Coordinates of C-alpha atoms and ligand atoms in Angstrom, one line a residue:
X1 CA 15.4 25.3 2.0
X2 CA 14.1 25.8 5.5
X3 CA 10.9 24.3 7.0
X4 CA 8.4 26.1 9.2
X5 CA 5.6 24.7 11.4
X6 CA 2.0 25.4 10.3
X7 CA 1.5 26.6 13.9
X8 CA 4.4 29.0 14.0
X9 CA 5.9 28.0 17.3
X10 CA 8.4 25.2 16.6
X11 CA 12.0 25.5 15.6
X12 CA 12.8 26.1 11.9
X13 CA 14.5 23.0 10.5
X14 CA 16.3 21.9 7.4
X15 CA 14.9 19.1 5.2
X16 CA 16.7 16.2 6.9
X17 CA 15.7 17.4 10.4
X18 CA 12.1 17.9 9.3
X19 CA 12.0 14.4 7.8
X20 CA 13.5 12.8 10.9
X21 CA 11.1 14.8 13.2
X22 CA 7.8 14.3 11.5
X23 CA 5.3 16.2 13.6
X24 CA 6.5 19.7 14.8
X25 CA 6.9 20.2 18.6
X26 CA 4.0 22.7 18.6
X27 CA 1.7 20.1 17.1
X28 CA 2.0 21.6 13.7
X29 CA 3.2 20.2 10.3
X30 CA 6.4 21.2 8.6
X31 CA 6.1 23.1 5.3
X32 CA 8.8 24.7 3.1
X33 CA 9.4 28.4 3.8
X34 CA 8.6 29.1 0.1
X35 CA 7.6 27.2 -3.0
X36 CA 10.4 26.7 -5.5
X37 CA 9.3 26.8 -9.1
X38 CA 10.2 25.0 -12.3
X39 CA 10.2 27.1 -15.5
X40 CA 8.0 25.9 -18.4
X41 CA 11.1 24.8 -20.3
X42 CA 12.3 22.8 -17.2
X43 CA 8.9 21.1 -17.0
X44 CA 9.0 20.4 -20.7
X45 CA 12.5 18.9 -20.3
X46 CA 11.1 16.2 -18.0
X47 CA 9.4 14.5 -21.0
X48 CA 10.8 11.1 -21.8
X49 CA 13.1 11.0 -18.8
X50 CA 13.3 7.9 -16.6
X51 CA 11.0 8.3 -13.6
X52 CA 14.0 8.4 -11.3
X53 CA 15.6 11.3 -13.1
X54 CA 12.4 13.3 -13.2
X55 CA 12.1 12.6 -9.4
X56 CA 15.6 13.9 -8.9
X57 CA 14.8 17.2 -10.7
X58 CA 11.4 17.8 -9.1
X59 CA 12.6 17.1 -5.5
X60 CA 16.1 18.5 -5.6
X61 CA 15.1 22.2 -4.8
X62 CA 13.5 21.0 -1.5
X63 CA 16.4 18.9 -0.3
X64 CA 19.0 21.7 -0.1
X65 CA 22.5 20.3 0.7
X66 CA 21.2 17.5 2.9
X67 CA 22.2 14.9 0.3
X68 CA 24.8 15.2 -2.4
X69 CA 23.5 14.9 -6.0
X70 CA 25.0 11.4 -6.5
X71 CA 23.9 10.3 -3.1
X72 CA 20.4 11.5 -3.8
X73 CA 20.3 9.8 -7.2
X74 CA 21.4 6.6 -5.5
X75 CA 18.6 6.9 -2.9
X76 CA 16.0 7.3 -5.6
X77 CA 17.3 4.4 -7.7
X78 CA 17.3 2.0 -4.7
X79 CA 13.8 3.2 -3.8
X80 CA 12.1 2.5 -7.1
X81 CA 14.1 -0.6 -8.0
X82 CA 11.5 -2.6 -6.0
X83 CA 8.7 -1.5 -8.4
X84 CA 7.4 -4.1 -10.9
X85 CA 6.8 -1.6 -13.7
X86 CA 9.5 0.0 -15.7
X87 CA 7.6 3.3 -15.8
X88 CA 7.1 3.1 -12.0
X89 CA 3.9 5.2 -12.1
X90 CA 2.4 4.5 -15.6
X91 CA -0.8 6.0 -17.0
X92 CA -3.5 4.0 -18.6
X93 CA -6.3 5.3 -20.8
X94 CA -9.8 4.4 -19.6
X95 CA -12.0 6.7 -21.7
X96 CA -11.9 9.3 -24.4
X97 CA -10.1 11.8 -22.3
X98 CA -9.8 9.9 -19.1
X99 CA -6.8 8.3 -17.6
X100 CA -5.7 6.3 -14.6
X101 CA -2.4 7.0 -13.0
X102 CA -1.3 3.6 -11.6
X103 CA 0.5 4.1 -8.3
X104 CA 0.3 0.5 -7.1
X105 CA 3.3 -1.1 -8.7
X106 CA 5.4 -1.0 -5.5
X107 CA 6.0 -3.9 -3.1
X108 CA 2.7 -3.5 -1.0
X109 CA 0.5 -2.7 -4.0
X110 CA -0.6 0.8 -2.9
X111 CA 0.6 4.3 -3.6
X112 CA 2.0 4.7 -0.1
X113 CA 5.1 2.7 -1.4
X114 CA 6.0 5.6 -3.8
X115 CA 6.8 7.8 -0.8
X116 CA 7.7 5.1 1.8
X117 CA 10.3 3.3 -0.3
X118 CA 12.0 6.6 -0.8
X119 CA 12.0 7.7 2.8
X120 CA 13.2 4.3 3.9
X121 CA 16.3 4.9 1.9
X122 CA 16.7 8.5 3.0
X123 CA 16.4 7.6 6.7
X124 CA 19.0 4.9 6.2
X125 CA 21.5 7.2 4.7
X126 CA 20.8 10.1 7.1
X127 CA 20.9 7.9 10.3
X128 CA 24.1 6.1 9.3
X129 CA 25.8 9.4 8.7
X130 CA 24.6 10.8 12.1
X131 CA 25.3 7.5 13.9
X132 CA 21.8 7.6 15.4
X133 CA 18.9 5.2 15.9
X134 CA 15.2 6.1 15.8
X135 CA 11.9 4.5 16.7
X136 CA 9.4 4.9 14.0
X137 CA 5.8 4.9 15.1
X138 CA 3.0 5.1 12.5
X139 CA -0.8 4.9 12.5
X140 CA -2.5 3.3 9.6
X141 CA -5.9 2.8 8.1
X142 CA -4.3 -0.1 6.2
X143 CA -1.8 0.9 3.6
X144 CA 0.7 3.1 5.3
X145 CA 1.5 0.5 7.8
X146 CA 2.4 -2.2 5.4
X147 CA 4.3 0.3 3.2
X148 CA 6.3 1.4 6.3
X149 CA 7.0 -2.1 7.4
X150 CA 8.1 -3.0 3.9
X151 CA 10.4 0.0 3.6
X152 CA 12.1 -0.2 7.1
X153 CA 12.1 -4.0 7.9
X154 CA 15.6 -5.2 8.6
X155 CA 17.2 -1.8 8.6
X156 CA 19.8 -1.5 11.4
X157 CA 19.0 2.0 12.7
X158 CA 15.2 1.8 13.2
X159 CA 12.6 0.0 15.2
X160 CA 9.1 0.2 13.7
X161 CA 5.7 0.1 15.5
X162 CA 2.5 0.3 13.5
X163 CA -0.8 1.0 15.1
X164 CA -3.8 -0.2 13.1
X165 CA -7.5 -0.4 14.0
X166 CA -8.2 -4.0 15.0
X167 CA -10.7 -5.7 12.7
X168 CA -11.0 -2.7 10.4
X169 CA -8.3 -3.4 7.8
X170 CA -8.6 -5.9 5.0
X171 CA -7.1 -9.4 5.4
X172 CA -4.5 -8.7 2.8
X173 CA -3.6 -5.4 4.5
X174 CA -3.3 -7.0 7.9
X175 CA -1.2 -9.9 6.7
X176 CA 1.2 -7.6 4.9
X177 CA 1.8 -6.0 8.4
X178 CA 1.8 -9.2 10.5
X179 CA 3.8 -11.6 8.4
X180 CA 7.2 -10.0 8.0
X181 CA 9.7 -11.9 10.2
X182 CA 12.2 -9.2 10.9
X183 CA 12.5 -8.5 14.6
X184 CA 12.6 -4.7 14.2
X185 CA 9.0 -4.5 13.0
X186 CA 5.9 -4.7 15.3
X187 CA 2.2 -4.6 14.3
X188 CA 0.0 -3.3 17.1
X189 CA -3.8 -4.0 16.8
X190 CA -5.5 -1.2 18.7
X191 CA -9.1 -1.6 20.0
X192 CA -10.4 1.5 18.2
X193 CA -10.8 3.1 14.8
X194 CA -8.2 4.8 12.6
X195 CA -8.8 8.2 14.2
X196 CA -8.1 6.7 17.6
X197 CA -4.8 5.3 16.3
X198 CA -3.9 8.7 14.8
X199 CA -4.9 10.5 18.0
X200 CA -2.7 8.1 20.2
X201 CA 0.2 8.7 17.7
X202 CA -0.2 12.5 18.2
X203 CA -0.3 12.0 22.0
X204 CA 3.0 10.1 21.8
X205 CA 4.6 13.0 19.9
X206 CA 3.3 15.4 22.5
X207 CA 4.6 13.3 25.4
X208 CA 8.1 14.9 25.2
X209 CA 9.8 12.7 27.8
X210 CA 8.7 9.6 25.9
X211 CA 9.3 11.2 22.5
X212 CA 12.9 12.1 23.4
X213 CA 13.7 8.9 25.4
X214 CA 12.9 6.6 22.4
X215 CA 13.9 9.0 19.7
X216 CA 10.5 9.0 18.1
X217 CA 10.2 9.6 14.4
X218 CA 7.0 9.7 12.4
X219 CA 6.5 8.5 8.9
X220 CA 2.7 9.1 8.6
X221 CA 1.5 11.2 5.7
X222 CA 2.2 14.3 7.8
X223 CA 5.9 13.7 7.2
X224 CA 6.9 16.3 4.7
X225 CA 9.3 14.0 2.9
X226 CA 6.3 11.8 2.0
X227 CA 4.3 14.6 0.5
X228 CA 7.4 15.6 -1.5
X229 CA 7.8 12.1 -3.0
X230 CA 4.2 12.3 -4.2
X231 CA 4.7 15.6 -6.0
X232 CA 6.8 13.8 -8.7
X233 CA 4.1 11.7 -10.3
X234 CA 1.8 14.7 -10.9
X235 CA 4.7 16.1 -13.0
X236 CA 5.5 12.9 -14.9
X237 CA 1.9 12.1 -15.7
X238 CA 1.0 15.6 -16.8
X239 CA 4.1 15.9 -18.9
X240 CA 3.3 12.6 -20.7
X241 CA -0.1 14.1 -21.7
X242 CA 1.4 17.3 -23.0
X243 CA 2.2 19.6 -20.0
X244 CA 3.3 22.3 -19.8
X245 CA 1.7 23.2 -23.1
X246 CA -1.5 21.5 -22.3
X247 CA -3.4 21.7 -19.0
X248 CA -4.5 18.5 -17.2
X249 CA -6.9 17.9 -14.4
X250 CA -6.6 15.4 -11.5
X251 CA -9.1 13.6 -9.3
X252 CA -7.5 12.3 -6.1
X253 CA -9.2 9.7 -3.8
X254 CA -8.6 11.5 -0.5
X255 CA -8.4 10.6 3.2
X256 CA -5.6 12.4 5.0
X257 CA -5.2 15.0 2.3
X258 CA -1.5 14.0 1.7
X259 CA -1.8 13.0 -1.9
X260 CA -4.0 15.9 -2.9
X261 CA -1.8 18.4 -1.1
X262 CA 1.1 17.0 -3.2
X263 CA -0.9 18.0 -6.3
X264 CA -1.3 21.5 -4.8
X265 CA 2.5 21.7 -4.4
X266 CA 3.0 20.7 -8.0
X267 CA 0.7 23.5 -9.0
X268 CA 2.6 26.0 -6.8
X269 CA 5.8 24.8 -8.5
X270 CA 4.4 25.8 -11.9
X271 CA 2.6 22.7 -13.2
X272 CA -0.4 23.9 -15.1
X273 CA -3.2 22.0 -13.5
X274 CA -6.7 22.9 -14.5
X275 CA -9.0 21.3 -11.9
X276 CA -7.9 19.5 -8.7
X277 CA -10.7 17.4 -7.5
X278 CA -10.9 15.9 -3.9
X279 CA -12.8 12.6 -4.0
X280 CA -14.1 11.2 -0.7
X281 CA -16.1 8.2 0.2
X282 CA -19.1 8.4 2.6
X283 CA -16.7 9.8 5.2
X284 CA -16.9 13.1 3.4
X285 CA -15.7 15.7 5.8
X286 CA -13.6 17.4 3.2
X287 CA -16.4 17.6 0.6
X288 CA -18.7 19.0 3.3
X289 CA -16.2 21.5 4.3
X290 CA -15.8 22.9 0.8
X291 CA -19.6 23.0 0.4
X292 CA -20.4 24.6 3.7
X293 CA -17.2 26.2 5.2
X294 CA -17.7 24.2 8.4
X295 CA -15.1 21.5 9.2
X296 CA -17.1 19.2 11.5
X297 CA -16.1 15.7 12.7
X298 CA -18.8 13.1 12.5
X299 CA -18.3 9.4 13.5
X300 CA -16.3 7.3 11.0
X301 CA -18.5 4.9 9.0
X302 CA -16.6 1.9 7.9
X303 CA -16.6 1.5 4.1
X304 CA -15.3 -0.7 1.3
X305 CA -12.6 1.9 0.8
X306 CA -11.1 1.6 4.3
X307 CA -7.9 3.6 3.6
X308 CA -10.1 6.7 3.3
X309 CA -12.2 6.1 6.4
X310 CA -11.0 9.2 8.1
X311 CA -12.6 12.1 9.7
X312 CA -9.7 14.2 10.9
X313 CA -7.7 14.8 7.8
X314 CA -4.2 15.7 9.1
X315 CA -2.7 17.2 6.0
X316 CA -5.6 19.6 5.6
X317 CA -3.7 21.7 8.1
X318 CA -1.2 22.5 5.4
X319 CA -3.9 23.7 3.1
X320 CA -5.3 25.9 5.9
X321 CA -1.8 27.4 6.5
X322 CA -1.8 28.4 2.8
X323 CA -5.2 29.9 2.7
X324 CA -4.7 31.8 6.0
X325 CA -1.7 33.5 4.4
X326 CA 0.8 31.3 6.4
X327 CA -0.4 32.7 9.7
X328 CA 0.6 30.0 12.2
X329 CA -1.5 31.7 15.0
X330 CA -4.7 31.5 12.9
X331 CA -4.1 27.8 12.2
X332 CA -3.4 27.0 15.8
X333 CA -6.6 28.7 16.7
X334 CA -8.6 26.6 14.3
X335 CA -7.0 23.4 15.6
X336 CA -7.9 24.4 19.1
X337 CA -11.5 24.9 18.1
X338 CA -11.5 21.5 16.4
X339 CA -10.8 20.0 19.9
X340 CA -14.5 20.7 20.6
X341 CA -15.6 19.1 17.3
X342 CA -15.7 21.7 14.6
X343 CA -14.4 25.0 13.2
X344 CA -15.7 27.5 10.6
X345 CA -13.5 28.8 7.9
X346 CA -13.3 32.6 7.3
X347 CA -15.1 33.6 4.1
X348 CA -11.8 34.6 2.5
X349 CA -10.1 31.3 3.4
X350 CA -13.1 29.3 2.0
X351 CA -13.1 31.2 -1.2
X352 CA -9.4 30.6 -1.7
X353 CA -9.9 26.9 -1.0
X354 CA -12.6 26.7 -3.6
X355 CA -10.3 28.3 -6.1
X356 CA -7.8 25.6 -5.6
X357 CA -10.0 22.6 -5.0
X358 CA -13.2 21.1 -6.3
X359 CA -14.7 18.1 -4.5
X360 CA -17.2 15.3 -4.6
X361 CA -18.2 12.2 -2.6
X362 CA -19.2 8.7 -3.4
X363 CA -21.6 6.4 -1.5
X364 CA -21.0 2.6 -1.1
X365 CA -23.4 1.7 -3.9
X366 CA -21.9 4.3 -6.2
X367 CA -18.4 2.8 -5.5
X368 CA -19.5 -0.7 -6.4
X369 CA -21.3 0.6 -9.5
X370 CA -18.2 2.5 -10.6
X371 CA -16.1 -0.7 -10.4
X372 CA -18.7 -2.6 -12.5
X373 CA -19.1 0.2 -15.1
X374 CA -15.4 0.8 -15.6
X375 CA -14.8 -3.0 -16.0
X376 CA -17.6 -3.1 -18.6
X377 CA -16.4 0.0 -20.5
X378 CA -12.7 -0.5 -20.5
X379 CA -11.8 -4.0 -19.0
X380 CA -9.9 -2.3 -16.1
X381 CA -10.5 -3.8 -12.7
X382 CA -9.9 -1.2 -10.0
X383 CA -9.8 -1.1 -6.2
X384 CA -12.7 0.6 -4.3
X385 CA -10.5 3.7 -3.5
X386 CA -9.7 4.2 -7.2
X387 CA -13.4 3.6 -8.0
X388 CA -14.4 6.5 -5.6
X389 CA -12.1 8.7 -7.7
X390 CA -13.5 7.4 -11.0
X391 CA -17.0 8.1 -10.0
X392 CA -16.2 11.7 -8.8
X393 CA -14.1 12.3 -11.9
X394 CA -17.1 11.4 -14.1
X395 CA -19.3 13.8 -12.2
X396 CA -16.7 16.6 -12.6
X397 CA -15.8 16.1 -16.2
X398 CA -16.7 19.2 -18.1
X399 CA -16.7 17.4 -21.4
X400 CA -13.9 19.6 -22.6
X401 CA -10.6 18.5 -24.0
X402 CA -8.6 18.8 -20.8
X403 CA -7.5 15.3 -19.8
X404 CA -8.8 14.0 -16.5
X405 CA -6.3 11.8 -14.6
X406 CA -7.6 9.8 -11.7
X407 CA -5.2 8.4 -9.3
X408 CA -5.3 4.6 -9.0
X409 CA -4.2 4.3 -5.4
X410 CA -4.2 0.6 -4.8
X411 CA -4.1 -2.7 -6.7
X412 CA -7.5 -4.4 -6.8
X413 CA -6.1 -7.5 -5.3
X414 CA -5.7 -5.7 -2.0
X415 CA -9.5 -5.7 -1.7
X416 CA -10.6 -8.9 -3.5
X417 CA -13.9 -9.4 -1.8
X418 CA -15.3 -5.9 -2.5
X419 CA -14.1 -6.0 -6.1
X420 CA -15.5 -9.5 -6.8
X421 CA -18.8 -8.5 -5.3
X422 CA -18.9 -5.4 -7.5
X423 CA -17.9 -6.8 -10.9
X424 CA -17.6 -10.6 -10.6
X425 CA -13.8 -10.7 -11.2
X426 CA -11.6 -11.9 -8.3
X427 CA -8.3 -10.1 -8.7
X428 CA -5.2 -12.2 -8.1
X429 CA -2.3 -11.2 -5.9
X430 CA 0.9 -10.9 -7.9
X431 CA 3.4 -13.8 -7.7
X432 CA 5.7 -12.2 -5.0
X433 CA 2.7 -12.3 -2.6
X434 CA 0.9 -15.4 -3.7
X435 CA 1.7 -17.3 -0.4
X436 CA 0.6 -14.4 1.8
X437 CA -2.2 -16.4 3.4
X438 CA 0.1 -19.3 4.3
X439 CA 2.6 -17.2 6.2
X440 CA 2.3 -17.1 10.0
X441 CA 1.1 -13.9 11.6
X442 CA 2.6 -12.0 14.5
X443 CA 0.8 -9.1 16.2
X444 CA 0.2 -7.5 19.6
X445 CA -3.3 -6.5 20.7
X446 CA -3.5 -3.3 22.8
X447 CA -6.2 -1.1 24.4
X448 CA -6.8 2.4 23.0
X449 CA -4.7 3.7 25.8
X450 CA -1.5 5.9 25.5
X451 CA 0.3 4.4 28.5
X452 CA -0.3 0.8 27.4
X453 CA 1.0 1.6 23.9
X454 CA 4.0 3.4 25.1
X455 CA 4.8 0.5 27.4
X456 CA 4.9 -1.9 24.5
X457 CA 7.2 0.4 22.6
X458 CA 9.6 0.9 25.5
X459 CA 9.9 -2.9 25.9
X460 CA 10.1 -3.6 22.2
X461 CA 12.9 -1.3 21.1
X462 CA 16.5 -2.5 20.7
X463 CA 18.3 0.5 22.1
Ligands
PLP1 C1 -3.9 6.3 1.9 C2 -4.8 6.0 0.8 C3 -5.6 6.9 0.2 C4 -5.8 8.3 0.8 O1 -4.6 9.0 0.6 P1 -4.4 10.4 1.5 O2 -3.0 10.8 1.2 O3 -4.5 9.9 2.9 O4 -5.4 11.3 1.1 C5 -6.4 6.5 -0.9 N1 -6.3 5.3 -1.4 C6 -5.5 4.3 -0.8 C7 -5.5 3.0 -1.4 C8 -4.7 4.6 0.2 O5 -3.9 3.7 0.7

């Protein structure tokens, strides 16, 4: 399988190169040159398999010969051995035809672990074989950073630097990033919001002398390998509710469009998905875009679902590439227009987006109400991101017999204050994290300034 850039001007790469590169050199995102498909009998055959084996079968067509079959199985087994649930990504019933897909059983209690634990293992194997080191730099709205630090801490061939918006992540999220003691991990608190962090990250990738001198690698949700890892749980959850013989719908709490794009990939691969619903919080650029056809940045309004406080939704570019018939030049043009704040979709592209995706948004009050209502109706205590999904899913339910699966993207204990305020229950951290608030913190504060950030990285790397 070969990978192309969404902007059409970067070298074509294989899976391993695309994974190690992250952002393409033309500023685009890597996508597979074509969508492999699973036949209905191959999908049906996933039923009852271990999650790891299902993951192997779903991801294998994208990997090519980069990993041998046994090697790849070993990578997957090591990745998910750290999860505290045997099913890895179990589903829980919360209503007559409503389900939660629990993606928070990994070490940092958010769905980012599903992809990050896997790519940590893939990087380790690939870099050892190549005899190379890389510097991983990531921007986080809270959960990616801790997941990346957890996946890469202590590995020989990588230094990790995570940019997070100072004061805008929860205490649990910050402490998960600032308390690991391994010397190859660094938490940088940037004076800005998440979009600033993401913009500085992009600047670093576009600073080719810097990029090459430190062997920069990206593990943000733009990294194709992360999207791929997330395709798996759409298959496993749908199959456990009767796919491919029965359609299912998904509602996905969305920020950077990575997780929902993985659902789109599952559909392209042949999974019969009925509705695919984008759920946003009050930072609703994606919902507005589907309604109006205009993608316009507004300021980020901090919310109680901070991992979705995003205005520039990086992975949306992959969806644009699809609905513009894979014309890199058209995507590059839109991204250039976005530089001045907005772009307008062509009528054809908008219609095709609306065929693939439905959308809804959720205010702060509605988020709190959704946490309280779900607790009262089912006894489930969910995090605010999940609650955004639950609320939008309720709006979009047609009342038919198609199951609606909402993605539970984080454990409620990552956001204890918001959850307690909403439903009166204070969710407890699991035992392996119980002493998080006693561990010493280590972080570096830095201005929202490219040169200052690059300087810290140059001084901090070990090679
Ligand atoms: C990252 C994150 C999201 C948004 O996922 P995207 O792939 O960026 O759309 C939602 N909920 C939680 C808890 C997250 O950490």
